[in-house]
C-alpha positions as a Python dict, from the first residue, in 0.01 Angstrom:
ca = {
    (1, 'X'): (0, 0, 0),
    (2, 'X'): (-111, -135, 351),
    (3, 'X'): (118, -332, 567),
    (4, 'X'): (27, -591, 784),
    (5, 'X'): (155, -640, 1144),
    (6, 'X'): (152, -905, 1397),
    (7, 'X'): (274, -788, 1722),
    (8, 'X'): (210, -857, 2091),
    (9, 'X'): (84, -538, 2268),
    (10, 'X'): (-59, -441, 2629),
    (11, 'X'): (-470, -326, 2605),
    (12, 'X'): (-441, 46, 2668),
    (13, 'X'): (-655, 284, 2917),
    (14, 'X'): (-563, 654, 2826),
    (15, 'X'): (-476, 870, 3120),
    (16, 'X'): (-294, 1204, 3137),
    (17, 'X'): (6, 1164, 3472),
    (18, 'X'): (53, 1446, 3658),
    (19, 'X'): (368, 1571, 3510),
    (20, 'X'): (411, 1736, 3160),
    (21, 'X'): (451, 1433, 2984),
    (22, 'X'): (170, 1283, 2813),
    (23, 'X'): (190, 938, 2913),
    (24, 'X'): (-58, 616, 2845),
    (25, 'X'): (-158, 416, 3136),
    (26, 'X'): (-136, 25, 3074),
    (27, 'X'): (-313, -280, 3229),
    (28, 'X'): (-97, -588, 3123),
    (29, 'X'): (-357, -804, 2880),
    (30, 'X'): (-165, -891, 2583),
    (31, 'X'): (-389, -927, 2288),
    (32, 'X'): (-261, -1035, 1927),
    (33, 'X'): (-336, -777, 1693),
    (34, 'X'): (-339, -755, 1290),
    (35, 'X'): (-395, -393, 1159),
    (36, 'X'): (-300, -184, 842),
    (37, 'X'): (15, 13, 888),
    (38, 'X'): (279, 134, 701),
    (39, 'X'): (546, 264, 514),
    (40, 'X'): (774, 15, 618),
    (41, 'X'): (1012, 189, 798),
    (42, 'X'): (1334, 186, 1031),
    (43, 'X'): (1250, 117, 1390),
    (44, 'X'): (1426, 248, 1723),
    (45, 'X'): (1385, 164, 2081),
    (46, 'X'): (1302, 377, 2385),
    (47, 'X'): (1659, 306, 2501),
    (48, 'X'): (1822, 394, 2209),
    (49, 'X'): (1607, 669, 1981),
    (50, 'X'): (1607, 812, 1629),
    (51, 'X'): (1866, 1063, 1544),
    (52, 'X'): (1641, 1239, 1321),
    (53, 'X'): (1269, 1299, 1345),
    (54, 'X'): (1105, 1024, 1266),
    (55, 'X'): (670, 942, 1351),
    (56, 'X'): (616, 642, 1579),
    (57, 'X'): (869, 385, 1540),
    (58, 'X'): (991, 310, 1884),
    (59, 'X'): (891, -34, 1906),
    (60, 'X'): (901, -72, 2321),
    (61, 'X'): (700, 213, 2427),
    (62, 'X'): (690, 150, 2808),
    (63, 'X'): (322, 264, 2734),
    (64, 'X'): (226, 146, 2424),
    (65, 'X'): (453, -105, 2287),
    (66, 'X'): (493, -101, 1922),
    (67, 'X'): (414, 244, 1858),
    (68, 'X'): (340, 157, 1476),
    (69, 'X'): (59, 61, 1610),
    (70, 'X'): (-66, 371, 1715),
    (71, 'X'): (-475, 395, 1616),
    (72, 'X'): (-673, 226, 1855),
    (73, 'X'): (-1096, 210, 1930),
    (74, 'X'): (-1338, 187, 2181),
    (75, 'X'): (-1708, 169, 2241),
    (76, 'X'): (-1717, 434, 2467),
    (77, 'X'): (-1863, 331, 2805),
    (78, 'X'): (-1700, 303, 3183),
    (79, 'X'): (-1408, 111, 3172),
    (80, 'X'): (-1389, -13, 2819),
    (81, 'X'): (-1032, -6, 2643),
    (82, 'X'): (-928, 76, 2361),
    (83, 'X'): (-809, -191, 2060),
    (84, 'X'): (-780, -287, 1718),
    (85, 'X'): (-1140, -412, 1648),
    (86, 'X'): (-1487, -337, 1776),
    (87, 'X'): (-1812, -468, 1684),
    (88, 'X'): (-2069, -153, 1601),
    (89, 'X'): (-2405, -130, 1716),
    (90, 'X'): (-2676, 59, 1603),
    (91, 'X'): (-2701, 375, 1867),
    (92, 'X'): (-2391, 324, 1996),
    (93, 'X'): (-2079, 583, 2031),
    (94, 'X'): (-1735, 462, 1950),
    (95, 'X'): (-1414, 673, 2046),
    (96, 'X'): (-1093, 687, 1753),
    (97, 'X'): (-766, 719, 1972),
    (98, 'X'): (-443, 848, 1711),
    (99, 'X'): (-97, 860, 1937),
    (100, 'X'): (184, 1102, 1778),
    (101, 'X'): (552, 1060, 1869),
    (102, 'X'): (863, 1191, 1728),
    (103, 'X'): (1136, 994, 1796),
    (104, 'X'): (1442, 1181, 1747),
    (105, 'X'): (1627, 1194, 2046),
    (106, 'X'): (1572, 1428, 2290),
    (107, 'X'): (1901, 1470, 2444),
    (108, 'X'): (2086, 1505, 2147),
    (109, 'X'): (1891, 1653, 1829),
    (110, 'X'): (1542, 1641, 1956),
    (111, 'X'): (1513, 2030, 1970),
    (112, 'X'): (1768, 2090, 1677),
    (113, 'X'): (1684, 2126, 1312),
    (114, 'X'): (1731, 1767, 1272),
    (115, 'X'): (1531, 1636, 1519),
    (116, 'X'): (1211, 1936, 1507),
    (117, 'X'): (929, 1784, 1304),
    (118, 'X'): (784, 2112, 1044),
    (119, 'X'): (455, 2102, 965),
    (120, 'X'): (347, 1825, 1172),
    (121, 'X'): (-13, 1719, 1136),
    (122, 'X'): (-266, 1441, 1187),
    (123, 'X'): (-544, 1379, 977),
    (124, 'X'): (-827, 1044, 988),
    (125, 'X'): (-1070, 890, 832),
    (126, 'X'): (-1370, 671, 856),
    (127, 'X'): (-1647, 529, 610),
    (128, 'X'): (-2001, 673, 592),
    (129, 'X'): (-2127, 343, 552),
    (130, 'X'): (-2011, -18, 715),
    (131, 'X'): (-2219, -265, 556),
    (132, 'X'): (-2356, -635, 722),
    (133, 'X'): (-2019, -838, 765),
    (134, 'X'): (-1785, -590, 639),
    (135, 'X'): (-1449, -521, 790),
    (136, 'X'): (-1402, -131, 732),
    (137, 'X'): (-1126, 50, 855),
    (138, 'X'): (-1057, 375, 1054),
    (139, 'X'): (-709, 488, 959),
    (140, 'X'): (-477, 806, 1091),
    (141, 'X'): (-184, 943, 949),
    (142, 'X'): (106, 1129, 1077),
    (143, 'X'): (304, 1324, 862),
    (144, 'X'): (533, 1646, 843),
    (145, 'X'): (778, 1810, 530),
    (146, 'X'): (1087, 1718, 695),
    (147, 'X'): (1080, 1375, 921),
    (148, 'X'): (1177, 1033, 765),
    (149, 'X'): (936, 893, 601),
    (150, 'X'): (718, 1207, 530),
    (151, 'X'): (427, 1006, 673),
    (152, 'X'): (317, 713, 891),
    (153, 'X'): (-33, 537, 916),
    (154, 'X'): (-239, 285, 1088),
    (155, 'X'): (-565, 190, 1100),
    (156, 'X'): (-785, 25, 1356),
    (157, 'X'): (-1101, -205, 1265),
    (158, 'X'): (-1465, -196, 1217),
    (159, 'X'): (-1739, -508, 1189),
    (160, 'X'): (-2108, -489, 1187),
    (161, 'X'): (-2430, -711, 1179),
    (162, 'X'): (-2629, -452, 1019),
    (163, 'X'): (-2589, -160, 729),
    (164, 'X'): (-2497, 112, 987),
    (165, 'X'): (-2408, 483, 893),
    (166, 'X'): (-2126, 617, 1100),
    (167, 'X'): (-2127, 1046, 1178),
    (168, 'X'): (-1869, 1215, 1403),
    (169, 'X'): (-2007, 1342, 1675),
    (170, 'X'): (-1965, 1756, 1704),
    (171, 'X'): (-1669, 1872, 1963),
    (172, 'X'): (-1521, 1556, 2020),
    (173, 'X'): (-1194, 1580, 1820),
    (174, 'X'): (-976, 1653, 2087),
    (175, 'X'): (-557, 1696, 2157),
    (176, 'X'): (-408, 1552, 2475),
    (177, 'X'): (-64, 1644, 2575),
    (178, 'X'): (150, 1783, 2854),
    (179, 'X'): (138, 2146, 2719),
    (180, 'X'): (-65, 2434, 2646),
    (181, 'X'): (-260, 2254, 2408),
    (182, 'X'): (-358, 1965, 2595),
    (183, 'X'): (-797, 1943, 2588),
    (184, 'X'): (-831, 2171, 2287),
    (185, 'X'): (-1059, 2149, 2000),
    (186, 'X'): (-915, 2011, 1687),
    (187, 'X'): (-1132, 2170, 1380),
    (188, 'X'): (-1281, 1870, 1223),
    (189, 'X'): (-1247, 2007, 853),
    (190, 'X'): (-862, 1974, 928),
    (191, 'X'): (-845, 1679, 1085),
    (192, 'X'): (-1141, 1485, 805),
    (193, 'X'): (-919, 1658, 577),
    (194, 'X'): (-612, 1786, 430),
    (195, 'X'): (-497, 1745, 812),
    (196, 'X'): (-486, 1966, 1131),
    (197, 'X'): (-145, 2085, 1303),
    (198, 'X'): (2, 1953, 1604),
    (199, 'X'): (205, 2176, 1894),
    (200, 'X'): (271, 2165, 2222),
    (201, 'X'): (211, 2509, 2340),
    (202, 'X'): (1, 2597, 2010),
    (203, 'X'): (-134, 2443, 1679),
    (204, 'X'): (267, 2519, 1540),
    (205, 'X'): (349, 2262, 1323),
    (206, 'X'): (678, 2237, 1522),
    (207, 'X'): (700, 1919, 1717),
    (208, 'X'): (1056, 1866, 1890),
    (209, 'X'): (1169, 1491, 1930),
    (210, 'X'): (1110, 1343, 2296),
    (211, 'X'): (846, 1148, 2499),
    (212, 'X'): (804, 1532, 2653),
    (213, 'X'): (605, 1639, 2302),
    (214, 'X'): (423, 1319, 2267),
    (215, 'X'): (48, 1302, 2274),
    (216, 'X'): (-275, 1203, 2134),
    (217, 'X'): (-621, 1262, 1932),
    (218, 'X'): (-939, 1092, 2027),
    (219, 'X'): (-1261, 1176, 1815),
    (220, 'X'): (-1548, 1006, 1900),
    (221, 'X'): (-1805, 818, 1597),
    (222, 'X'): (-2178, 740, 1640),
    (223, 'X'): (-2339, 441, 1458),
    (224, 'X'): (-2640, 482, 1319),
    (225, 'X'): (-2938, 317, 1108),
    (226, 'X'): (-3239, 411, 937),
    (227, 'X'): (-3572, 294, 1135),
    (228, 'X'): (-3922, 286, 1155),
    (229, 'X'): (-4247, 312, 1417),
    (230, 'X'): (-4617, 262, 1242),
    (231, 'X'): (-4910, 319, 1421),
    (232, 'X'): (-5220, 239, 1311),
    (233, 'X'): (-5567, 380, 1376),
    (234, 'X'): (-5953, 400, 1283),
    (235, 'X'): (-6037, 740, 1191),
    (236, 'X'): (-6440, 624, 1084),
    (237, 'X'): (-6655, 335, 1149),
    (238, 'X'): (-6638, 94, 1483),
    (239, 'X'): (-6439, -153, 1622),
    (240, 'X'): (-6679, -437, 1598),
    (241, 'X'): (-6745, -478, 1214),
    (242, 'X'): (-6988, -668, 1012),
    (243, 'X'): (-6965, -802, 643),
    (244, 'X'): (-6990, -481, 401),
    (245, 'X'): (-6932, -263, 676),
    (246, 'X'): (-6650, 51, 560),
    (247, 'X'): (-6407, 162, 760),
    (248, 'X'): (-6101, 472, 747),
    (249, 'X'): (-5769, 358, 888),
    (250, 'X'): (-5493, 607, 999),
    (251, 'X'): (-5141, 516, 964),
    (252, 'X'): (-4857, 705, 1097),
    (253, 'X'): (-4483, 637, 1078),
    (254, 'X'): (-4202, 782, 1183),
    (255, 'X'): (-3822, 745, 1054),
    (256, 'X'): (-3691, 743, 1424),
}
């Protein structure tokens, strides 16, 4: 079953920092946010970590804040952050951010049995259709055979003012992180699906604990609607017309 938070967290801009960390860069607007998470879980703070792998429950993530929250959205234009909500709009693209983090401390167990995630995957989903004044949801889900819980969720929201179909758009499903990996393709049948492996170095499975194997997966959405042009013509007869006269029309449309 969903969850419902209510937590005070900083509007994000994603950025990669020069080191090998995958880090978030911040601007400092709060905004009040209400989105589907769960399972209800126990939580752990950047000071003081998980000692077991654990998905996204730090809940003061210099970066992010509440890292339950962790599925954000964005039309995607110059300087637009990411959130929990956006408005669609017919022939618009809209990005899908998903942050991954194990918690389990990196100085002590984070690269022990304990603390390695196995299996570790994402996987998403969006409708096909949002319909006029419906509030769909995008949702991600991290998960792995051996963290605790098995999986973790969230979802970010969706409005329209129209029936608008929603396609990914090819090559966008991307990994960002301080390794290897960092800009590769993610194969959309994995991640729209039973779910696609994370790494640092390579698509593993293996994710040690610590802020050094963090990272993220942005996807980007188009929104799209079903529409018409009509032209009409005279194929026979004139354009200045009597009583009784006959004349041919010509009309063309186009689903645009």
């Amino acid at each position: 079953m969903l969850k419902i938070k209510r937590l005070i967290l900083p509007t994000l801009i994603l950025g990669l920092l020069s080191t090998a960390t995958a880090i978030l860069g911040v601007n400092h607007v709060s905004a009040l946010v209400d989105t589907p998470w769960g399972p209800d879980r126990a939580t752990f703070t950047w000071d003081d970590p998980a000692p077991y792998a654990t998905f996204n429950s730090i809940i003061d993530n210099p970066q992010l804040g509440d890292e339950r929250n962790f599925v954000r959205i964005r039309e995607v234009k110059d300087g637009n952050n990411f959130g929990d909500e956006v408005q669609l709009e017919m022939g618009k693209t809209y990005e899908v951010y998903i942050y991954y983090h194990n918690n389990a401390d990196g100085h002590e167990i984070g690269k022990t049995a304990i603390g390695i995630a196995d299996g570790a995957a994402v996987k998403s989903s969006f409708p096909a259709t949002v319909r006029q004044g419906e509030r769909a949801t995008v949702t991600g889900t991290i998960f792995a055979s051996d963290t605790d819980p098995l999986e973790v969720w969230d979802g970010a929201y969706m409005t329209a003012t129209r029936d608008l179909y929603l396609r990914y758009v090819p090559g966008t499903a991307i990994i960002h992180n301080g390794g290897k990996l960092n800009g590769q393709n993610i194969g959309p049948d994995y991640l729209f699906g039973d779910g696609a492996l994370l790494g640092y170095d390579k698509f593993s499975g293996l994710l040690p604990g610590c802020n050094q194997y963090a990272g993220y997966i942005t996807y980007q959405i188009f929104a799209d609607a079903p529409d018409f042009t009509i032209e009409k013509t005279i194929v026979s007869g004139s354009n200045i017309v009597k009583a009784g006269d006959e004349i041919t029309f010509k009309i063309r449309y186009e689903n645009t």
